[in-house]
mmCIF file of C-alpha atoms and ligand atoms in Angstrom:
data_model
loop_
_atom_site.group_PDB
_atom_site.id
_atom_site.type_symbol
_atom_site.label_atom_id
_atom_site.label_comp_id
_atom_site.label_asym_id
_atom_site.label_seq_id
_atom_site.Cartn_x
_atom_site.Cartn_y
_atom_site.Cartn_z
ATOM 1 C CA UNK S 1 0.000 0.000 0.000
ATOM 2 C CA UNK S 2 1.312 3.345 -0.998
ATOM 3 C CA UNK S 3 -0.886 6.402 -1.157
ATOM 4 C CA UNK S 4 -1.370 10.077 -0.434
ATOM 5 C CA UNK S 5 -4.747 11.182 0.874
ATOM 6 C CA UNK S 6 -5.438 14.852 1.441
ATOM 7 C CA UNK S 7 -8.607 16.040 3.116
ATOM 8 C CA UNK S 8 -8.118 19.239 5.091
ATOM 9 C CA UNK S 9 -11.847 19.946 5.600
ATOM 10 C CA UNK S 10 -13.278 19.593 9.101
ATOM 11 C CA UNK S 11 -16.563 17.705 8.732
ATOM 12 C CA UNK S 12 -19.569 18.225 11.000
ATOM 13 C CA UNK S 13 -22.239 15.656 10.122
ATOM 14 C CA UNK S 14 -25.600 15.264 11.828
ATOM 15 C CA UNK S 15 -28.929 16.854 12.593
ATOM 16 C CA UNK S 16 -28.571 20.417 13.883
ATOM 17 C CA UNK S 17 -24.807 20.338 13.438
ATOM 18 C CA UNK S 18 -24.747 24.101 12.682
ATOM 19 C CA UNK S 19 -26.332 25.112 15.994
ATOM 20 C CA UNK S 20 -24.313 22.534 17.924
ATOM 21 C CA UNK S 21 -20.998 23.725 16.499
ATOM 22 C CA UNK S 22 -21.615 27.416 15.887
ATOM 23 C CA UNK S 23 -18.301 28.394 17.502
ATOM 24 C CA UNK S 24 -16.550 27.009 14.407
ATOM 25 C CA UNK S 25 -17.660 30.046 12.388
ATOM 26 C CA UNK S 26 -15.898 32.433 14.786
ATOM 27 C CA UNK S 27 -12.554 30.787 14.022
ATOM 28 C CA UNK S 28 -12.566 32.006 10.457
ATOM 29 C CA UNK S 29 -13.530 35.645 10.551
ATOM 30 C CA UNK S 30 -15.898 38.386 11.613
ATOM 31 C CA UNK S 31 -17.407 39.488 8.288
ATOM 32 C CA UNK S 32 -19.008 36.830 6.105
ATOM 33 C CA UNK S 33 -20.287 36.845 2.559
ATOM 34 C CA UNK S 34 -22.969 34.180 2.222
ATOM 35 C CA UNK S 35 -23.043 32.787 -1.321
ATOM 36 C CA UNK S 36 -26.171 30.925 -2.361
ATOM 37 C CA UNK S 37 -28.818 30.318 -5.041
ATOM 38 C CA UNK S 38 -32.090 32.125 -5.448
ATOM 39 C CA UNK S 39 -34.231 30.205 -2.989
ATOM 40 C CA UNK S 40 -32.769 26.958 -1.665
ATOM 41 C CA UNK S 41 -30.997 28.450 1.382
ATOM 42 C CA UNK S 42 -34.319 29.771 2.656
ATOM 43 C CA UNK S 43 -36.477 26.847 1.471
ATOM 44 C CA UNK S 44 -34.213 24.338 3.234
ATOM 45 C CA UNK S 45 -34.051 26.233 6.529
ATOM 46 C CA UNK S 46 -30.254 26.430 6.361
ATOM 47 C CA UNK S 47 -30.039 30.215 6.051
ATOM 48 C CA UNK S 48 -31.810 31.075 9.330
ATOM 49 C CA UNK S 49 -29.715 28.446 11.173
ATOM 50 C CA UNK S 50 -26.510 29.987 9.874
ATOM 51 C CA UNK S 51 -27.611 33.550 10.480
ATOM 52 C CA UNK S 52 -28.409 32.593 14.062
ATOM 53 C CA UNK S 53 -24.984 30.978 14.500
ATOM 54 C CA UNK S 54 -23.247 34.051 13.073
ATOM 55 C CA UNK S 55 -25.256 36.471 15.224
ATOM 56 C CA UNK S 56 -24.404 34.435 18.293
ATOM 57 C CA UNK S 57 -20.712 35.051 17.646
ATOM 58 C CA UNK S 58 -20.903 38.689 16.590
ATOM 59 C CA UNK S 59 -20.177 37.905 12.919
ATOM 60 C CA UNK S 60 -21.795 40.255 10.376
ATOM 61 C CA UNK S 61 -22.952 39.012 6.987
ATOM 62 C CA UNK S 62 -24.239 39.969 3.565
ATOM 63 C CA UNK S 63 -26.150 37.527 1.364
ATOM 64 C CA UNK S 64 -25.288 37.195 -2.329
ATOM 65 C CA UNK S 65 -28.076 34.979 -3.638
ATOM 66 C CA UNK S 66 -27.724 35.150 -7.386
ATOM 67 C CA UNK S 67 -25.908 31.930 -8.175
ATOM 68 C CA UNK S 68 -27.643 30.096 -10.983
ATOM 69 C CA UNK S 69 -27.287 26.410 -11.830
ATOM 70 C CA UNK S 70 -23.950 25.708 -13.543
ATOM 71 C CA UNK S 71 -22.482 29.041 -12.424
ATOM 72 C CA UNK S 72 -21.249 31.517 -15.004
ATOM 73 C CA UNK S 73 -18.003 33.463 -14.918
ATOM 74 C CA UNK S 74 -20.020 36.681 -14.669
ATOM 75 C CA UNK S 75 -21.829 35.504 -11.525
ATOM 76 C CA UNK S 76 -18.600 34.719 -9.681
ATOM 77 C CA UNK S 77 -17.041 38.026 -10.731
ATOM 78 C CA UNK S 78 -20.038 39.881 -9.290
ATOM 79 C CA UNK S 79 -19.682 37.762 -6.156
ATOM 80 C CA UNK S 80 -15.991 38.684 -5.881
ATOM 81 C CA UNK S 81 -16.925 42.370 -6.031
ATOM 82 C CA UNK S 82 -19.642 41.815 -3.388
ATOM 83 C CA UNK S 83 -17.047 40.218 -1.092
ATOM 84 C CA UNK S 84 -14.718 43.217 -1.519
ATOM 85 C CA UNK S 85 -17.553 45.737 -0.993
ATOM 86 C CA UNK S 86 -18.518 44.029 2.223
ATOM 87 C CA UNK S 87 -14.835 43.652 3.222
ATOM 88 C CA UNK S 88 -15.626 39.983 3.844
ATOM 89 C CA UNK S 89 -12.994 37.895 5.560
ATOM 90 C CA UNK S 90 -14.747 34.570 4.993
ATOM 91 C CA UNK S 91 -17.098 33.041 2.438
ATOM 92 C CA UNK S 92 -19.967 30.778 3.439
ATOM 93 C CA UNK S 93 -21.385 28.716 0.571
ATOM 94 C CA UNK S 94 -24.901 27.371 1.110
ATOM 95 C CA UNK S 95 -26.438 25.296 -1.636
ATOM 96 C CA UNK S 96 -26.081 22.525 -4.083
ATOM 97 C CA UNK S 97 -22.863 22.154 -6.018
ATOM 98 C CA UNK S 98 -23.501 25.336 -7.982
ATOM 99 C CA UNK S 99 -23.359 27.786 -5.032
ATOM 100 C CA UNK S 100 -20.608 25.766 -3.332
ATOM 101 C CA UNK S 101 -18.422 25.867 -6.437
ATOM 102 C CA UNK S 102 -19.214 29.553 -6.913
ATOM 103 C CA UNK S 103 -18.224 30.232 -3.292
ATOM 104 C CA UNK S 104 -14.765 28.781 -4.008
ATOM 105 C CA UNK S 105 -14.283 30.976 -7.082
ATOM 106 C CA UNK S 106 -15.536 34.043 -5.195
ATOM 107 C CA UNK S 107 -13.145 33.352 -2.304
ATOM 108 C CA UNK S 108 -10.272 33.550 -4.819
ATOM 109 C CA UNK S 109 -11.561 36.557 -6.776
ATOM 110 C CA UNK S 110 -12.216 38.526 -3.580
ATOM 111 C CA UNK S 111 -8.493 38.829 -2.916
ATOM 112 C CA UNK S 112 -6.891 38.535 -6.357
ATOM 113 C CA UNK S 113 -7.045 41.070 -9.141
ATOM 114 C CA UNK S 114 -7.943 38.764 -11.959
ATOM 115 C CA UNK S 115 -10.769 37.904 -14.321
ATOM 116 C CA UNK S 116 -12.803 34.772 -13.608
ATOM 117 C CA UNK S 117 -11.534 33.159 -16.816
ATOM 118 C CA UNK S 118 -8.013 33.170 -15.378
ATOM 119 C CA UNK S 119 -9.216 30.871 -12.585
ATOM 120 C CA UNK S 120 -8.963 27.950 -15.011
ATOM 121 C CA UNK S 121 -5.193 28.333 -14.849
ATOM 122 C CA UNK S 122 -5.497 27.097 -11.260
ATOM 123 C CA UNK S 123 -2.937 29.534 -9.838
ATOM 124 C CA UNK S 124 -3.478 32.784 -7.982
ATOM 125 C CA UNK S 125 -0.987 34.837 -5.966
ATOM 126 C CA UNK S 126 -3.031 35.562 -2.815
ATOM 127 C CA UNK S 127 -4.535 32.672 -0.841
ATOM 128 C CA UNK S 128 -8.344 32.702 -1.051
ATOM 129 C CA UNK S 129 -10.566 33.720 1.852
ATOM 130 C CA UNK S 130 -11.503 30.795 4.097
ATOM 131 C CA UNK S 131 -14.547 28.913 2.807
ATOM 132 C CA UNK S 132 -17.235 27.199 4.871
ATOM 133 C CA UNK S 133 -19.583 24.888 2.974
ATOM 134 C CA UNK S 134 -23.142 23.866 3.790
ATOM 135 C CA UNK S 135 -24.462 21.410 1.182
ATOM 136 C CA UNK S 136 -28.184 21.400 0.456
ATOM 137 C CA UNK S 137 -28.106 18.532 -2.038
ATOM 138 C CA UNK S 138 -26.773 15.001 -1.585
ATOM 139 C CA UNK S 139 -24.986 15.360 -4.421
ATOM 140 C CA UNK S 140 -21.766 16.752 -5.500
ATOM 141 C CA UNK S 141 -19.578 16.395 -2.418
ATOM 142 C CA UNK S 142 -18.205 19.838 -3.309
ATOM 143 C CA UNK S 143 -18.013 20.551 0.435
ATOM 144 C CA UNK S 144 -14.953 18.292 0.593
ATOM 145 C CA UNK S 145 -13.282 18.881 -2.759
ATOM 146 C CA UNK S 146 -10.716 21.312 -4.149
ATOM 147 C CA UNK S 147 -12.695 21.676 -7.389
ATOM 148 C CA UNK S 148 -14.883 24.447 -8.679
ATOM 149 C CA UNK S 149 -16.791 23.844 -11.891
ATOM 150 C CA UNK S 150 -17.829 26.853 -13.931
ATOM 151 C CA UNK S 151 -19.436 27.359 -17.330
ATOM 152 C CA UNK S 152 -17.050 28.430 -20.073
ATOM 153 C CA UNK S 153 -19.081 29.824 -22.953
ATOM 154 C CA UNK S 154 -15.928 30.412 -25.021
ATOM 155 C CA UNK S 155 -15.068 26.705 -25.048
ATOM 156 C CA UNK S 156 -18.741 25.720 -24.966
ATOM 157 C CA UNK S 157 -18.369 23.434 -21.989
ATOM 158 C CA UNK S 158 -18.080 23.252 -18.232
ATOM 159 C CA UNK S 159 -14.563 23.462 -16.899
ATOM 160 C CA UNK S 160 -13.098 23.046 -13.481
ATOM 161 C CA UNK S 161 -10.244 24.621 -11.662
ATOM 162 C CA UNK S 162 -8.547 22.764 -8.871
ATOM 163 C CA UNK S 163 -6.420 24.132 -6.091
ATOM 164 C CA UNK S 164 -5.951 22.741 -2.614
ATOM 165 C CA UNK S 165 -6.415 26.280 -1.209
ATOM 166 C CA UNK S 166 -10.131 26.086 -2.009
ATOM 167 C CA UNK S 167 -10.837 22.994 0.057
ATOM 168 C CA UNK S 168 -13.464 24.324 2.475
ATOM 169 C CA UNK S 169 -12.123 24.800 6.009
ATOM 170 C CA UNK S 170 -15.298 23.320 7.452
ATOM 171 C CA UNK S 171 -18.398 21.579 6.133
ATOM 172 C CA UNK S 172 -21.746 21.256 7.908
ATOM 173 C CA UNK S 173 -23.895 18.370 6.663
ATOM 174 C CA UNK S 174 -27.424 18.301 8.063
ATOM 175 C CA UNK S 175 -29.823 16.009 6.183
ATOM 176 C CA UNK S 176 -32.798 18.130 7.289
ATOM 177 C CA UNK S 177 -31.693 20.679 4.698
ATOM 178 C CA UNK S 178 -32.216 18.142 1.911
ATOM 179 C CA UNK S 179 -35.855 17.490 2.846
ATOM 180 C CA UNK S 180 -37.025 20.387 0.671
ATOM 181 C CA UNK S 181 -35.488 18.873 -2.476
ATOM 182 C CA UNK S 182 -37.901 17.907 -5.235
ATOM 183 C CA UNK S 183 -38.112 14.271 -6.295
ATOM 184 C CA UNK S 184 -36.180 14.920 -9.515
ATOM 185 C CA UNK S 185 -33.340 16.891 -7.865
ATOM 186 C CA UNK S 186 -33.088 14.178 -5.176
ATOM 187 C CA UNK S 187 -32.710 11.531 -7.876
ATOM 188 C CA UNK S 188 -30.324 13.491 -10.093
ATOM 189 C CA UNK S 189 -28.034 14.528 -7.280
ATOM 190 C CA UNK S 190 -28.103 11.073 -5.655
ATOM 191 C CA UNK S 191 -26.970 9.571 -8.947
ATOM 192 C CA UNK S 192 -24.193 12.177 -9.224
ATOM 193 C CA UNK S 193 -22.942 10.946 -5.841
ATOM 194 C CA UNK S 194 -23.037 7.338 -7.085
ATOM 195 C CA UNK S 195 -21.217 8.385 -10.219
ATOM 196 C CA UNK S 196 -18.421 9.976 -8.159
ATOM 197 C CA UNK S 197 -17.964 6.797 -6.140
ATOM 198 C CA UNK S 198 -18.021 4.562 -9.217
ATOM 199 C CA UNK S 199 -15.744 6.782 -11.302
ATOM 200 C CA UNK S 200 -13.374 7.274 -8.379
ATOM 201 C CA UNK S 201 -13.204 3.502 -7.937
ATOM 202 C CA UNK S 202 -12.414 3.070 -11.632
ATOM 203 C CA UNK S 203 -10.002 6.002 -11.869
ATOM 204 C CA UNK S 204 -6.371 5.362 -12.674
ATOM 205 C CA UNK S 205 -5.578 7.684 -9.764
ATOM 206 C CA UNK S 206 -7.407 5.549 -7.187
ATOM 207 C CA UNK S 207 -5.657 4.031 -4.194
ATOM 208 C CA UNK S 208 -6.385 1.349 -1.615
ATOM 209 C CA UNK S 209 -7.785 4.013 0.673
ATOM 210 C CA UNK S 210 -9.999 5.794 -1.873
ATOM 211 C CA UNK S 211 -11.258 2.381 -3.041
ATOM 212 C CA UNK S 212 -12.521 1.529 0.458
ATOM 213 C CA UNK S 213 -14.459 4.778 0.658
ATOM 214 C CA UNK S 214 -15.789 4.354 -2.877
ATOM 215 C CA UNK S 215 -16.978 0.800 -2.247
ATOM 216 C CA UNK S 216 -18.694 1.823 0.965
ATOM 217 C CA UNK S 217 -20.418 4.686 -0.865
ATOM 218 C CA UNK S 218 -21.584 2.307 -3.600
ATOM 219 C CA UNK S 219 -22.854 -0.179 -0.981
ATOM 220 C CA UNK S 220 -24.756 2.539 0.851
ATOM 221 C CA UNK S 221 -26.210 3.759 -2.426
ATOM 222 C CA UNK S 222 -27.378 0.196 -3.144
ATOM 223 C CA UNK S 223 -29.287 0.279 0.148
ATOM 224 C CA UNK S 224 -30.756 3.698 -0.678
ATOM 225 C CA UNK S 225 -31.764 3.080 -4.270
ATOM 226 C CA UNK S 226 -35.328 2.081 -3.458
ATOM 227 C CA UNK S 227 -35.830 5.152 -1.292
ATOM 228 C CA UNK S 228 -34.448 7.413 -4.008
ATOM 229 C CA UNK S 229 -37.556 6.972 -6.153
ATOM 230 C CA UNK S 230 -40.026 7.786 -3.391
ATOM 231 C CA UNK S 231 -41.836 11.116 -3.152
ATOM 232 C CA UNK S 232 -41.114 11.479 0.550
ATOM 233 C CA UNK S 233 -37.914 10.127 2.089
ATOM 234 C CA UNK S 234 -37.359 9.565 5.793
ATOM 235 C CA UNK S 235 -34.645 11.559 7.506
ATOM 236 C CA UNK S 236 -32.627 8.322 7.850
ATOM 237 C CA UNK S 237 -32.823 7.780 4.088
ATOM 238 C CA UNK S 238 -31.816 11.396 3.490
ATOM 239 C CA UNK S 239 -28.871 10.956 5.852
ATOM 240 C CA UNK S 240 -27.694 7.881 4.028
ATOM 241 C CA UNK S 241 -27.722 9.761 0.721
ATOM 242 C CA UNK S 242 -25.862 12.686 2.261
ATOM 243 C CA UNK S 243 -23.250 10.255 3.549
ATOM 244 C CA UNK S 244 -22.876 8.706 0.065
ATOM 245 C CA UNK S 245 -22.385 12.199 -1.320
ATOM 246 C CA UNK S 246 -19.764 13.044 1.303
ATOM 247 C CA UNK S 247 -17.817 9.857 0.597
ATOM 248 C CA UNK S 248 -18.093 10.471 -3.154
ATOM 249 C CA UNK S 249 -16.557 13.910 -2.704
ATOM 250 C CA UNK S 250 -13.750 12.550 -0.536
ATOM 251 C CA UNK S 251 -13.024 9.995 -3.248
ATOM 252 C CA UNK S 252 -12.958 12.310 -6.272
ATOM 253 C CA UNK S 253 -10.842 14.822 -4.350
ATOM 254 C CA UNK S 254 -8.146 12.129 -4.617
ATOM 255 C CA UNK S 255 -8.985 10.400 -7.894
ATOM 256 C CA UNK S 256 -10.719 12.916 -10.161
ATOM 257 C CA UNK S 257 -13.654 11.835 -12.334
ATOM 258 C CA UNK S 258 -13.580 10.013 -15.691
ATOM 259 C CA UNK S 259 -15.165 9.952 -19.162
ATOM 260 C CA UNK S 260 -18.675 9.947 -17.639
ATOM 261 C CA UNK S 261 -18.226 13.478 -16.334
ATOM 262 C CA UNK S 262 -16.349 14.560 -19.483
ATOM 263 C CA UNK S 263 -19.304 13.575 -21.672
ATOM 264 C CA UNK S 264 -21.877 14.718 -19.146
ATOM 265 C CA UNK S 265 -20.649 18.309 -19.361
ATOM 266 C CA UNK S 266 -21.758 18.462 -23.017
ATOM 267 C CA UNK S 267 -25.222 17.124 -22.174
ATOM 268 C CA UNK S 268 -25.540 19.856 -19.578
ATOM 269 C CA UNK S 269 -24.024 22.654 -21.638
ATOM 270 C CA UNK S 270 -25.888 21.999 -24.893
ATOM 271 C CA UNK S 271 -29.026 20.190 -23.777
ATOM 272 C CA UNK S 272 -29.520 21.724 -20.336
ATOM 273 C CA UNK S 273 -29.694 18.258 -18.762
ATOM 274 C CA UNK S 274 -28.976 18.549 -15.012
ATOM 275 C CA UNK S 275 -25.473 17.410 -14.047
ATOM 276 C CA UNK S 276 -26.393 14.268 -12.082
ATOM 277 C CA UNK S 277 -28.969 13.180 -14.630
ATOM 278 C CA UNK S 278 -26.390 13.544 -17.403
ATOM 279 C CA UNK S 279 -23.986 11.278 -15.528
ATOM 280 C CA UNK S 280 -26.724 8.764 -14.753
ATOM 281 C CA UNK S 281 -27.711 8.503 -18.413
ATOM 282 C CA UNK S 282 -24.095 7.778 -19.403
ATOM 283 C CA UNK S 283 -22.883 5.684 -16.482
ATOM 284 C CA UNK S 284 -23.878 2.160 -17.535
ATOM 285 C CA UNK S 285 -22.594 2.410 -21.096
ATOM 286 C CA UNK S 286 -19.324 3.912 -19.859
ATOM 287 C CA UNK S 287 -18.974 0.939 -17.498
ATOM 288 C CA UNK S 288 -19.715 -1.463 -20.356
ATOM 289 C CA UNK S 289 -17.004 0.221 -22.420
ATOM 290 C CA UNK S 290 -14.507 -0.211 -19.579
ATOM 291 C CA UNK S 291 -15.498 -3.771 -18.733
ATOM 292 C CA UNK S 292 -12.884 -5.377 -20.963
ATOM 293 C CA UNK S 293 -10.098 -3.381 -19.278
ATOM 294 C CA UNK S 294 -11.164 -3.806 -15.635
ATOM 295 C CA UNK S 295 -13.656 -6.690 -15.409
ATOM 296 C CA UNK S 296 -12.920 -7.317 -11.726
ATOM 297 C CA UNK S 297 -13.683 -3.703 -10.832
ATOM 298 C CA UNK S 298 -16.995 -3.736 -12.684
ATOM 299 C CA UNK S 299 -17.868 -6.976 -10.875
ATOM 300 C CA UNK S 300 -17.003 -5.370 -7.515
ATOM 301 C CA UNK S 301 -19.195 -2.333 -8.292
ATOM 302 C CA UNK S 302 -22.153 -4.557 -9.183
ATOM 303 C CA UNK S 303 -21.612 -6.703 -6.079
ATOM 304 C CA UNK S 304 -21.509 -3.588 -3.881
ATOM 305 C CA UNK S 305 -24.799 -2.445 -5.420
ATOM 306 C CA UNK S 306 -26.325 -5.876 -4.845
ATOM 307 C CA UNK S 307 -26.781 -6.339 -8.587
ATOM 308 C CA UNK S 308 -25.720 -9.053 -11.004
ATOM 309 C CA UNK S 309 -25.414 -7.380 -14.393
ATOM 310 C CA UNK S 310 -24.883 -3.993 -15.990
ATOM 311 C CA UNK S 311 -28.312 -4.364 -17.597
ATOM 312 C CA UNK S 312 -29.807 -4.573 -14.125
ATOM 313 C CA UNK S 313 -28.065 -1.306 -13.242
ATOM 314 C CA UNK S 314 -29.237 0.302 -16.472
ATOM 315 C CA UNK S 315 -32.847 -0.684 -15.781
ATOM 316 C CA UNK S 316 -32.678 0.648 -12.204
ATOM 317 C CA UNK S 317 -31.228 3.984 -13.353
ATOM 318 C CA UNK S 318 -33.695 4.262 -16.259
ATOM 319 C CA UNK S 319 -36.603 3.719 -13.888
ATOM 320 C CA UNK S 320 -35.376 6.612 -11.775
ATOM 321 C CA UNK S 321 -34.404 8.917 -14.619
ATOM 322 C CA UNK S 322 -37.078 8.221 -17.235
ATOM 323 C CA UNK S 323 -36.534 8.568 -20.976
ATOM 324 C CA UNK S 324 -34.368 11.180 -22.668
ATOM 325 C CA UNK S 325 -34.446 12.426 -26.238
ATOM 326 C CA UNK S 326 -31.676 10.796 -28.320
ATOM 327 C CA UNK S 327 -28.739 12.838 -29.576
ATOM 328 C CA UNK S 328 -28.756 13.887 -33.221
ATOM 329 C CA UNK S 329 -25.730 12.847 -35.324
ATOM 330 C CA UNK S 330 -24.523 16.470 -35.198
ATOM 331 C CA UNK S 331 -24.801 16.532 -31.420
ATOM 332 C CA UNK S 332 -22.895 13.278 -31.094
ATOM 333 C CA UNK S 333 -20.109 14.677 -33.272
ATOM 334 C CA UNK S 334 -19.875 17.950 -31.306
ATOM 335 C CA UNK S 335 -20.217 16.426 -27.833
ATOM 336 C CA UNK S 336 -17.586 13.750 -28.432
ATOM 337 C CA UNK S 337 -15.112 16.234 -29.903
ATOM 338 C CA UNK S 338 -15.480 18.548 -26.932
ATOM 339 C CA UNK S 339 -15.382 15.762 -24.335
ATOM 340 C CA UNK S 340 -12.151 14.314 -25.723
ATOM 341 C CA UNK S 341 -10.396 17.538 -24.678
ATOM 342 C CA UNK S 342 -11.486 17.267 -21.025
ATOM 343 C CA UNK S 343 -8.627 16.532 -18.652
ATOM 344 C CA UNK S 344 -10.553 13.866 -16.733
ATOM 345 C CA UNK S 345 -10.679 11.581 -19.792
ATOM 346 C CA UNK S 346 -7.135 10.534 -18.864
ATOM 347 C CA UNK S 347 -8.335 8.996 -15.574
ATOM 348 C CA UNK S 348 -10.510 6.445 -17.394
ATOM 349 C CA UNK S 349 -9.082 2.899 -17.222
ATOM 350 C CA UNK S 350 -9.748 2.257 -20.931
ATOM 351 C CA UNK S 351 -8.940 5.579 -22.556
ATOM 352 C CA UNK S 352 -11.564 6.316 -25.194
ATOM 353 C CA UNK S 353 -10.998 7.971 -28.546
ATOM 354 C CA UNK S 354 -13.577 10.151 -30.281
ATOM 355 C CA UNK S 355 -15.216 7.141 -31.961
ATOM 356 C CA UNK S 356 -15.567 5.405 -28.584
ATOM 357 C CA UNK S 357 -17.162 8.486 -27.053
ATOM 358 C CA UNK S 358 -19.610 8.673 -29.942
ATOM 359 C CA UNK S 359 -20.564 5.042 -29.415
ATOM 360 C CA UNK S 360 -21.121 5.516 -25.674
ATOM 361 C CA UNK S 361 -23.255 8.608 -26.336
ATOM 362 C CA UNK S 362 -25.346 6.875 -28.978
ATOM 363 C CA UNK S 363 -25.892 3.798 -26.797
ATOM 364 C CA UNK S 364 -26.701 5.904 -23.730
ATOM 365 C CA UNK S 365 -29.372 8.018 -25.412
ATOM 366 C CA UNK S 366 -30.692 5.613 -28.048
ATOM 367 C CA UNK S 367 -33.412 6.363 -30.538
ATOM 368 C CA UNK S 368 -36.359 4.160 -29.639
HETATM 369 P P1 NAP M 401 -27.439 22.838 -8.065
HETATM 370 O O1 NAP M 401 -27.190 23.278 -9.465
HETATM 371 O O2 NAP M 401 -26.647 23.453 -6.995
HETATM 372 O O3 NAP M 401 -29.005 23.035 -7.711
HETATM 373 C C1 NAP M 401 -30.005 22.487 -8.549
HETATM 374 C C2 NAP M 401 -31.379 23.033 -8.166
HETATM 375 O O4 NAP M 401 -31.792 22.503 -6.911
HETATM 376 C C3 NAP M 401 -31.423 24.554 -8.013
HETATM 377 O O5 NAP M 401 -32.630 25.000 -8.582
HETATM 378 C C4 NAP M 401 -31.435 24.767 -6.509
HETATM 379 O O6 NAP M 401 -32.115 25.943 -6.100
HETATM 380 C C5 NAP M 401 -32.212 23.550 -6.052
HETATM 381 N N1 NAP M 401 -31.899 23.151 -4.670
HETATM 382 C C6 NAP M 401 -30.670 22.850 -4.166
HETATM 383 N N2 NAP M 401 -30.784 22.455 -2.886
HETATM 384 C C7 NAP M 401 -32.105 22.550 -2.555
HETATM 385 C C8 NAP M 401 -32.847 22.258 -1.380
HETATM 386 N N3 NAP M 401 -32.268 21.756 -0.287
HETATM 387 N N4 NAP M 401 -34.174 22.471 -1.405
HETATM 388 C C9 NAP M 401 -34.795 22.926 -2.525
HETATM 389 N N5 NAP M 401 -34.140 23.187 -3.682
HETATM 390 C C10 NAP M 401 -32.814 22.992 -3.695
HETATM 391 O O7 NAP M 401 -27.357 21.229 -8.040
HETATM 392 P P2 NAP M 401 -26.190 20.193 -7.715
HETATM 393 O O8 NAP M 401 -26.492 19.012 -8.528
HETATM 394 O O9 NAP M 401 -26.008 20.035 -6.264
HETATM 395 O O10 NAP M 401 -24.856 20.885 -8.277
HETATM 396 C C11 NAP M 401 -24.491 20.755 -9.619
HETATM 397 C C12 NAP M 401 -23.241 21.556 -9.877
HETATM 398 O O11 NAP M 401 -22.159 21.052 -9.089
HETATM 399 C C13 NAP M 401 -22.819 21.452 -11.312
HETATM 400 O O12 NAP M 401 -22.343 22.712 -11.762
HETATM 401 C C14 NAP M 401 -21.690 20.457 -11.247
HETATM 402 O O13 NAP M 401 -20.788 20.570 -12.329
HETATM 403 C C15 NAP M 401 -21.070 20.761 -9.923
HETATM 404 N N6 NAP M 401 -20.261 19.672 -9.331
HETATM 405 C C16 NAP M 401 -19.188 20.005 -8.556
HETATM 406 C C17 NAP M 401 -18.375 19.043 -8.004
HETATM 407 C C18 NAP M 401 -17.176 19.428 -7.187
HETATM 408 O O14 NAP M 401 -16.409 18.581 -6.767
HETATM 409 N N7 NAP M 401 -16.962 20.686 -6.931
HETATM 410 C C19 NAP M 401 -18.664 17.689 -8.212
HETATM 411 C C20 NAP M 401 -19.772 17.361 -8.988
HETATM 412 C C21 NAP M 401 -20.562 18.358 -9.530
HETATM 413 P P3 NAP M 401 -31.351 27.385 -5.905
HETATM 414 O O15 NAP M 401 -31.146 27.912 -7.277
HETATM 415 O O16 NAP M 401 -32.262 28.191 -5.099
HETATM 416 O O17 NAP M 401 -30.045 27.117 -5.217
HETATM 417 FE FE1 FE M 402 -20.421 15.381 -10.443
#
């Protein structure tokens, strides 16, 4: 065994973890910029909890609640200016992956004179403001990763920057905040978490340690899959999904993602398909493509899910996700040619070429 495992984020997991650990906020500053989406921080009940914790410790705050799904470069630049105007000394991200990723970019832009586009270079002179993350989806695991994924309209895709300085200092995971999620966002984000665990397990950058976390995440997902399709989930079921998401984030922070995410970005960018749904549509065919290279890993994934075949997985995911319009030949051509340039392609055990990506896309979104 020989591995490096970096996870600098302090994790608080459990019901009412914000109120129970409010002193943590005081460690990181006295003036906070809260970065969030339009409504989820209020709808979930997270915002009042955090405001109460901040007030208790004499921390002032301003709320910047204009982060849209798949955050744009413009939105994080405006957020950087808001942080400077407020003279913020910490950034609190509350939301799904979109606000959490935006919070990381804003923490960098607040203290560096640069355009958002330059973030993709991954280097910035001044260390970002400390970031605290409160996830509202079970989901991306962004609360424990060094990645921020932004929309690049110039390259017509989503791109990430990675820097260990943007690992959140602390993360508060309270499953109560995920109770306000709609059925479809619960499903899409849950499948994103599965995808992280599966891709991390397959990744060429995996290690003994990340594999254990990935397999546990996949096992827990297998136990949660029935609940995922329900209209109302119990708090225990929500907690299990949040735990899968946390483990998935811890895994991809070490391993990166693979061709599933590379291709998924095109489905989101061009077809507006939500991130987790895009991954879920592609996952089984990507596994089939990799089966020849790593049959024992595919078998271990299926065993952890409690399934026997990839077709069984495909049926289970299709039942949750429903049908999707097939890609046109033009779309397949464009999506594959963009995806091949993504850096995470290189983590895939069987490295695809453009023709392989086209095949996986066509098989994943078939014409009926
Ligand atoms: P999201 O884009 O953050 O949110 C999707 C929708 O769900 C939004 O309308 C949001 O509303 C709503 N929502 C979120 N939490 C809610 C709650 N508790 N109650 C009610 N509504 C809620 O979704 P996501 O799937 O979590 O994040 C996707 C993004 O994360 C993508 O950009 C993806 O590329 C990125 N990602 C990042 C990483 C990483 O490691 N950094 C990993 C995977 C994916 P509001 O608009 O009001 O917020
Ligand atoms: Fe993801």
